[in-house]
PDB file of C-alpha atoms in Angstrom:
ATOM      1  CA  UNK O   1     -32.239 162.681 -40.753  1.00 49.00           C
ATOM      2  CA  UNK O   2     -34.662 162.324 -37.803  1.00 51.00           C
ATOM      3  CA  UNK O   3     -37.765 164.725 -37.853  1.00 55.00           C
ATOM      4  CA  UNK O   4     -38.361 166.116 -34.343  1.00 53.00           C
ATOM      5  CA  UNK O   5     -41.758 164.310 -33.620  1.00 51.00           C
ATOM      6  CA  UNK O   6     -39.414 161.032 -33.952  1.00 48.00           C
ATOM      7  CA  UNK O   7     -36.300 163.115 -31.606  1.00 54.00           C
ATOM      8  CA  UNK O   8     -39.084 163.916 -28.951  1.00 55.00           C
ATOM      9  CA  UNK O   9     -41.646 161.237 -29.415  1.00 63.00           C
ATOM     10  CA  UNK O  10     -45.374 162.109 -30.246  1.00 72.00           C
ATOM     11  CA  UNK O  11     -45.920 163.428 -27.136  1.00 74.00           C
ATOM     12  CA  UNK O  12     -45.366 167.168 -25.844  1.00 85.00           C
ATOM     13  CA  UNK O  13     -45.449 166.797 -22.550  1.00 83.00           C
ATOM     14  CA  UNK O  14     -43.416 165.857 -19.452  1.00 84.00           C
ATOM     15  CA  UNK O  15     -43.402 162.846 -18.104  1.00 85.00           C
ATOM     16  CA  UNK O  16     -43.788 163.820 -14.508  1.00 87.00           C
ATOM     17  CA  UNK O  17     -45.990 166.619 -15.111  1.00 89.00           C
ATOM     18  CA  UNK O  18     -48.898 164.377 -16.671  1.00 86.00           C
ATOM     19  CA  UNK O  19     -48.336 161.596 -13.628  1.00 91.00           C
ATOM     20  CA  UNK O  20     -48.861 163.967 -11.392  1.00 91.00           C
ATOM     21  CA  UNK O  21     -51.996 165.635 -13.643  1.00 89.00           C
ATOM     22  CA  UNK O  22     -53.448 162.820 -14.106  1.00 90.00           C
ATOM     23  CA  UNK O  23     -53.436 161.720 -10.564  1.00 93.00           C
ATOM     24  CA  UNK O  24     -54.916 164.554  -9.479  1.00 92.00           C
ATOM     25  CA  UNK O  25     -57.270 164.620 -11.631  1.00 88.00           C
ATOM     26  CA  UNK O  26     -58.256 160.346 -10.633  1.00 89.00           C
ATOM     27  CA  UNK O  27     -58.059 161.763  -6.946  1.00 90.00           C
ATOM     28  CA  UNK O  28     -60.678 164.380  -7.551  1.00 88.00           C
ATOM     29  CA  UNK O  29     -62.913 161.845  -9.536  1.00 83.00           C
ATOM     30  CA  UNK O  30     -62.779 158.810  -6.764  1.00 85.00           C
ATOM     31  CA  UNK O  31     -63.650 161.759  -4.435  1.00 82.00           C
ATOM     32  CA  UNK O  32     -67.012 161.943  -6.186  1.00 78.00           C
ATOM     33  CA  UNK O  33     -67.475 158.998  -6.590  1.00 75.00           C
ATOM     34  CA  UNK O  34     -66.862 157.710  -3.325  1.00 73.00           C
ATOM     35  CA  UNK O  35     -69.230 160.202  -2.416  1.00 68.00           C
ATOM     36  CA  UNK O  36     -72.050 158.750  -4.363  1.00 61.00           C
ATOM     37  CA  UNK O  37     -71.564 154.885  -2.922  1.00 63.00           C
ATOM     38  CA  UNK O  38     -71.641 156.228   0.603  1.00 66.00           C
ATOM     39  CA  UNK O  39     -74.542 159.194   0.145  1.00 67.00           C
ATOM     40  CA  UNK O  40     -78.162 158.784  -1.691  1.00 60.00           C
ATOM     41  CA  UNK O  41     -77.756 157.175  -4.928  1.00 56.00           C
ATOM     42  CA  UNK O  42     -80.301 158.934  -6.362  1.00 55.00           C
ATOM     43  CA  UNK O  43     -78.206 162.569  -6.500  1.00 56.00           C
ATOM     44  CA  UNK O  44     -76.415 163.596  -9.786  1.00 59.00           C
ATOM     45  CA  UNK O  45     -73.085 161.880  -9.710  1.00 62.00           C
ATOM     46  CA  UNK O  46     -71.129 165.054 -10.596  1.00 69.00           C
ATOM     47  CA  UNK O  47     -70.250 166.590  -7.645  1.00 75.00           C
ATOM     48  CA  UNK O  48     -67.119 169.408  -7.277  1.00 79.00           C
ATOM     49  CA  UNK O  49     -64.551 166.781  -7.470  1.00 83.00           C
ATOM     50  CA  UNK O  50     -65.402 166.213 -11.270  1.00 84.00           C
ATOM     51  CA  UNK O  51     -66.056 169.894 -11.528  1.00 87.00           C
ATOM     52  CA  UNK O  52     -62.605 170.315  -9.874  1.00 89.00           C
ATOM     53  CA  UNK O  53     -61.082 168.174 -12.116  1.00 90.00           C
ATOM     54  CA  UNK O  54     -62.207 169.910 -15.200  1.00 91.00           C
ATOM     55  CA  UNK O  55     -61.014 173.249 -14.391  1.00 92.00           C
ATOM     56  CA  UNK O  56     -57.744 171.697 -13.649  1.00 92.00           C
ATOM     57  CA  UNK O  57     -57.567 170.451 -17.223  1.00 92.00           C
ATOM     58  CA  UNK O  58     -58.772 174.247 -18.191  1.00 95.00           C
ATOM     59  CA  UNK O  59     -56.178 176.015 -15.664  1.00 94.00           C
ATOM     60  CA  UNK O  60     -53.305 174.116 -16.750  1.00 92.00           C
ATOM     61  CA  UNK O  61     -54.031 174.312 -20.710  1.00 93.00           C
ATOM     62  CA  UNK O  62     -54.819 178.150 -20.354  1.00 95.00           C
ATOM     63  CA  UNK O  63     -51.272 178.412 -18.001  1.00 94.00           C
ATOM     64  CA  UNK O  64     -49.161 176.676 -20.891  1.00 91.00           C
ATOM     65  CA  UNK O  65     -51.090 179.186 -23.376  1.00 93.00           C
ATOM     66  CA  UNK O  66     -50.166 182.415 -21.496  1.00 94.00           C
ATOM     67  CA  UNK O  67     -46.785 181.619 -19.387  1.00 93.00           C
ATOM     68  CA  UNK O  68     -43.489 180.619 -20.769  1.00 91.00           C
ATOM     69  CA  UNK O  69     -42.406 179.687 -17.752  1.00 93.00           C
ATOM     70  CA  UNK O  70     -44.956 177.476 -16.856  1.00 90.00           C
ATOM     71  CA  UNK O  71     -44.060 176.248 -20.600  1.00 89.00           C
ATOM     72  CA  UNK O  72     -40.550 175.824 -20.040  1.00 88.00           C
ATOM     73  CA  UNK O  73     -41.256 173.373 -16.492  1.00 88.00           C
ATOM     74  CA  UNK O  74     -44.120 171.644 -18.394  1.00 89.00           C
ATOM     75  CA  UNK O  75     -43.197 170.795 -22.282  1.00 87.00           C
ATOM     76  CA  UNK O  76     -40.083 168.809 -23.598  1.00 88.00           C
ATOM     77  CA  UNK O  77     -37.428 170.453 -24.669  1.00 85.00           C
ATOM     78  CA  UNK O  78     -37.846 171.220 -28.401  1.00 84.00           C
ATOM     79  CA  UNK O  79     -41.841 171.812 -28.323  1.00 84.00           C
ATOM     80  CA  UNK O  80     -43.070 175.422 -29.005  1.00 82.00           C
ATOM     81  CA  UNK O  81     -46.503 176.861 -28.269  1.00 85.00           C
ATOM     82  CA  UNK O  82     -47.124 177.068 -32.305  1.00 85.00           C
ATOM     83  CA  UNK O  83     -47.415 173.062 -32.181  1.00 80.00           C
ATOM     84  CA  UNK O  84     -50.371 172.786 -29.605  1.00 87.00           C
ATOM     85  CA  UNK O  85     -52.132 175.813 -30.058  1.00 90.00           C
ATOM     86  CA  UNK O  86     -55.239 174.099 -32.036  1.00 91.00           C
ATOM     87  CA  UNK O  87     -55.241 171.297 -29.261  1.00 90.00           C
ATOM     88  CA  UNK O  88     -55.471 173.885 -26.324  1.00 92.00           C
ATOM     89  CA  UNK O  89     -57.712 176.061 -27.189  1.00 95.00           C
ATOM     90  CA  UNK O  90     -60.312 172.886 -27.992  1.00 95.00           C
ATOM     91  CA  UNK O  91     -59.376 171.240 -24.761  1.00 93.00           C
ATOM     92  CA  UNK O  92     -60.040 174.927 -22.929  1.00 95.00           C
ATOM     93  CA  UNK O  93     -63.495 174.636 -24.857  1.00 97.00           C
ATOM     94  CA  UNK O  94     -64.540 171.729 -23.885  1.00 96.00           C
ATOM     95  CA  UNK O  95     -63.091 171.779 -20.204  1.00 94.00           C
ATOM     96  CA  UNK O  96     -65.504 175.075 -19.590  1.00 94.00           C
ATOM     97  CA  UNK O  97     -68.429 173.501 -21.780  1.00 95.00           C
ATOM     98  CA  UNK O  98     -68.554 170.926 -19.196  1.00 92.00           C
ATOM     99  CA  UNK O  99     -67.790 172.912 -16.398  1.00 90.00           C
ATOM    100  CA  UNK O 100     -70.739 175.314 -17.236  1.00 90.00           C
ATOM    101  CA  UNK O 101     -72.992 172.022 -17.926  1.00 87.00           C
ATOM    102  CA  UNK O 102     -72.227 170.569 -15.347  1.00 83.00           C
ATOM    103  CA  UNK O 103     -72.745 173.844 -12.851  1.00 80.00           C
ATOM    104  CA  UNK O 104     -75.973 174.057 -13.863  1.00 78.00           C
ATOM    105  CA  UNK O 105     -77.212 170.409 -14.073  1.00 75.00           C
ATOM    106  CA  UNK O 106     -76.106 170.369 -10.540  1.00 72.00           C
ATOM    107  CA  UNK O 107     -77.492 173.208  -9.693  1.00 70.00           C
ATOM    108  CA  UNK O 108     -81.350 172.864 -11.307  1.00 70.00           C
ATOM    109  CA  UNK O 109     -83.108 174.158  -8.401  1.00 66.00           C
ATOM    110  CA  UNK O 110     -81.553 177.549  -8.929  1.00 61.00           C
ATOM    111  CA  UNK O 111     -83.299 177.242 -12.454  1.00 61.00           C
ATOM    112  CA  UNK O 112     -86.376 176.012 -11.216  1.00 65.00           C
ATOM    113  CA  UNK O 113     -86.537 178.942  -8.561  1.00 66.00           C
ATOM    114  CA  UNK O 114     -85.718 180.906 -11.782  1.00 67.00           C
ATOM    115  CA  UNK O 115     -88.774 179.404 -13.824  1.00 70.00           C
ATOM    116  CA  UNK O 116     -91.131 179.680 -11.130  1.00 71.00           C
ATOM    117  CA  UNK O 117     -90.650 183.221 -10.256  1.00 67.00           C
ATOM    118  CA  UNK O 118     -91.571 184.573 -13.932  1.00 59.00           C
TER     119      UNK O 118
END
């Protein structure tokens, strides 16, 4: 007898679904980064394109957490929520840790305007 992880293969997700993720997601990073070869190399190279890209990786975990439908179009047939609970709530963690970080080391001067004005 076959256990399902070896009927579905490791992974939960559809094929097409994490091309077209994960190209986004490259798109939004060159975008930044082509950003920083043609503008002042001294900036912060996180710019909203990596920013982008992170709540993209938040919005689509939190979607597969709270719509079956968006469930249904994204996960193989066979894979439940129960499975990837654990994973999606860490990757939703860690997607707005970053997003927060990065807001604000982007942002410094609003701290600095903050700092000086106390």
């Amino acid at each position: 007898m076959k256990t399902e992880i070896e009927t579905h293969g490791v992974f939960s997700h559809k094929t097409p679904y994490v091309i077209a993720v994960v190209s986004i997601w490259n798109l939004l990073f060159f975008l930044d980064f082509f950003n920083i070869i043609t503008k002042d190399l001294s900036s912060i190279p996180v710019g909203s394109g990596a920013i982008t890209a992170l709540g993209l990786l938040f919005l689509t975990s939190f979607l597969v957490l709270i719509s079956k439908r968006y469930r249904k179009i994204v996960l193989k047939e066979g894979r439940v929520l129960k499975h990837l609970k654990k994973r999606l709530y860490f990757v939703m963690f860690t997607s707005g840790l970053m997003i927060l970080l990065f807001y604000v080391v982007t942002n410094i001067h609003w701290l600095d305007m903050l700092f000086n004005n106390l």
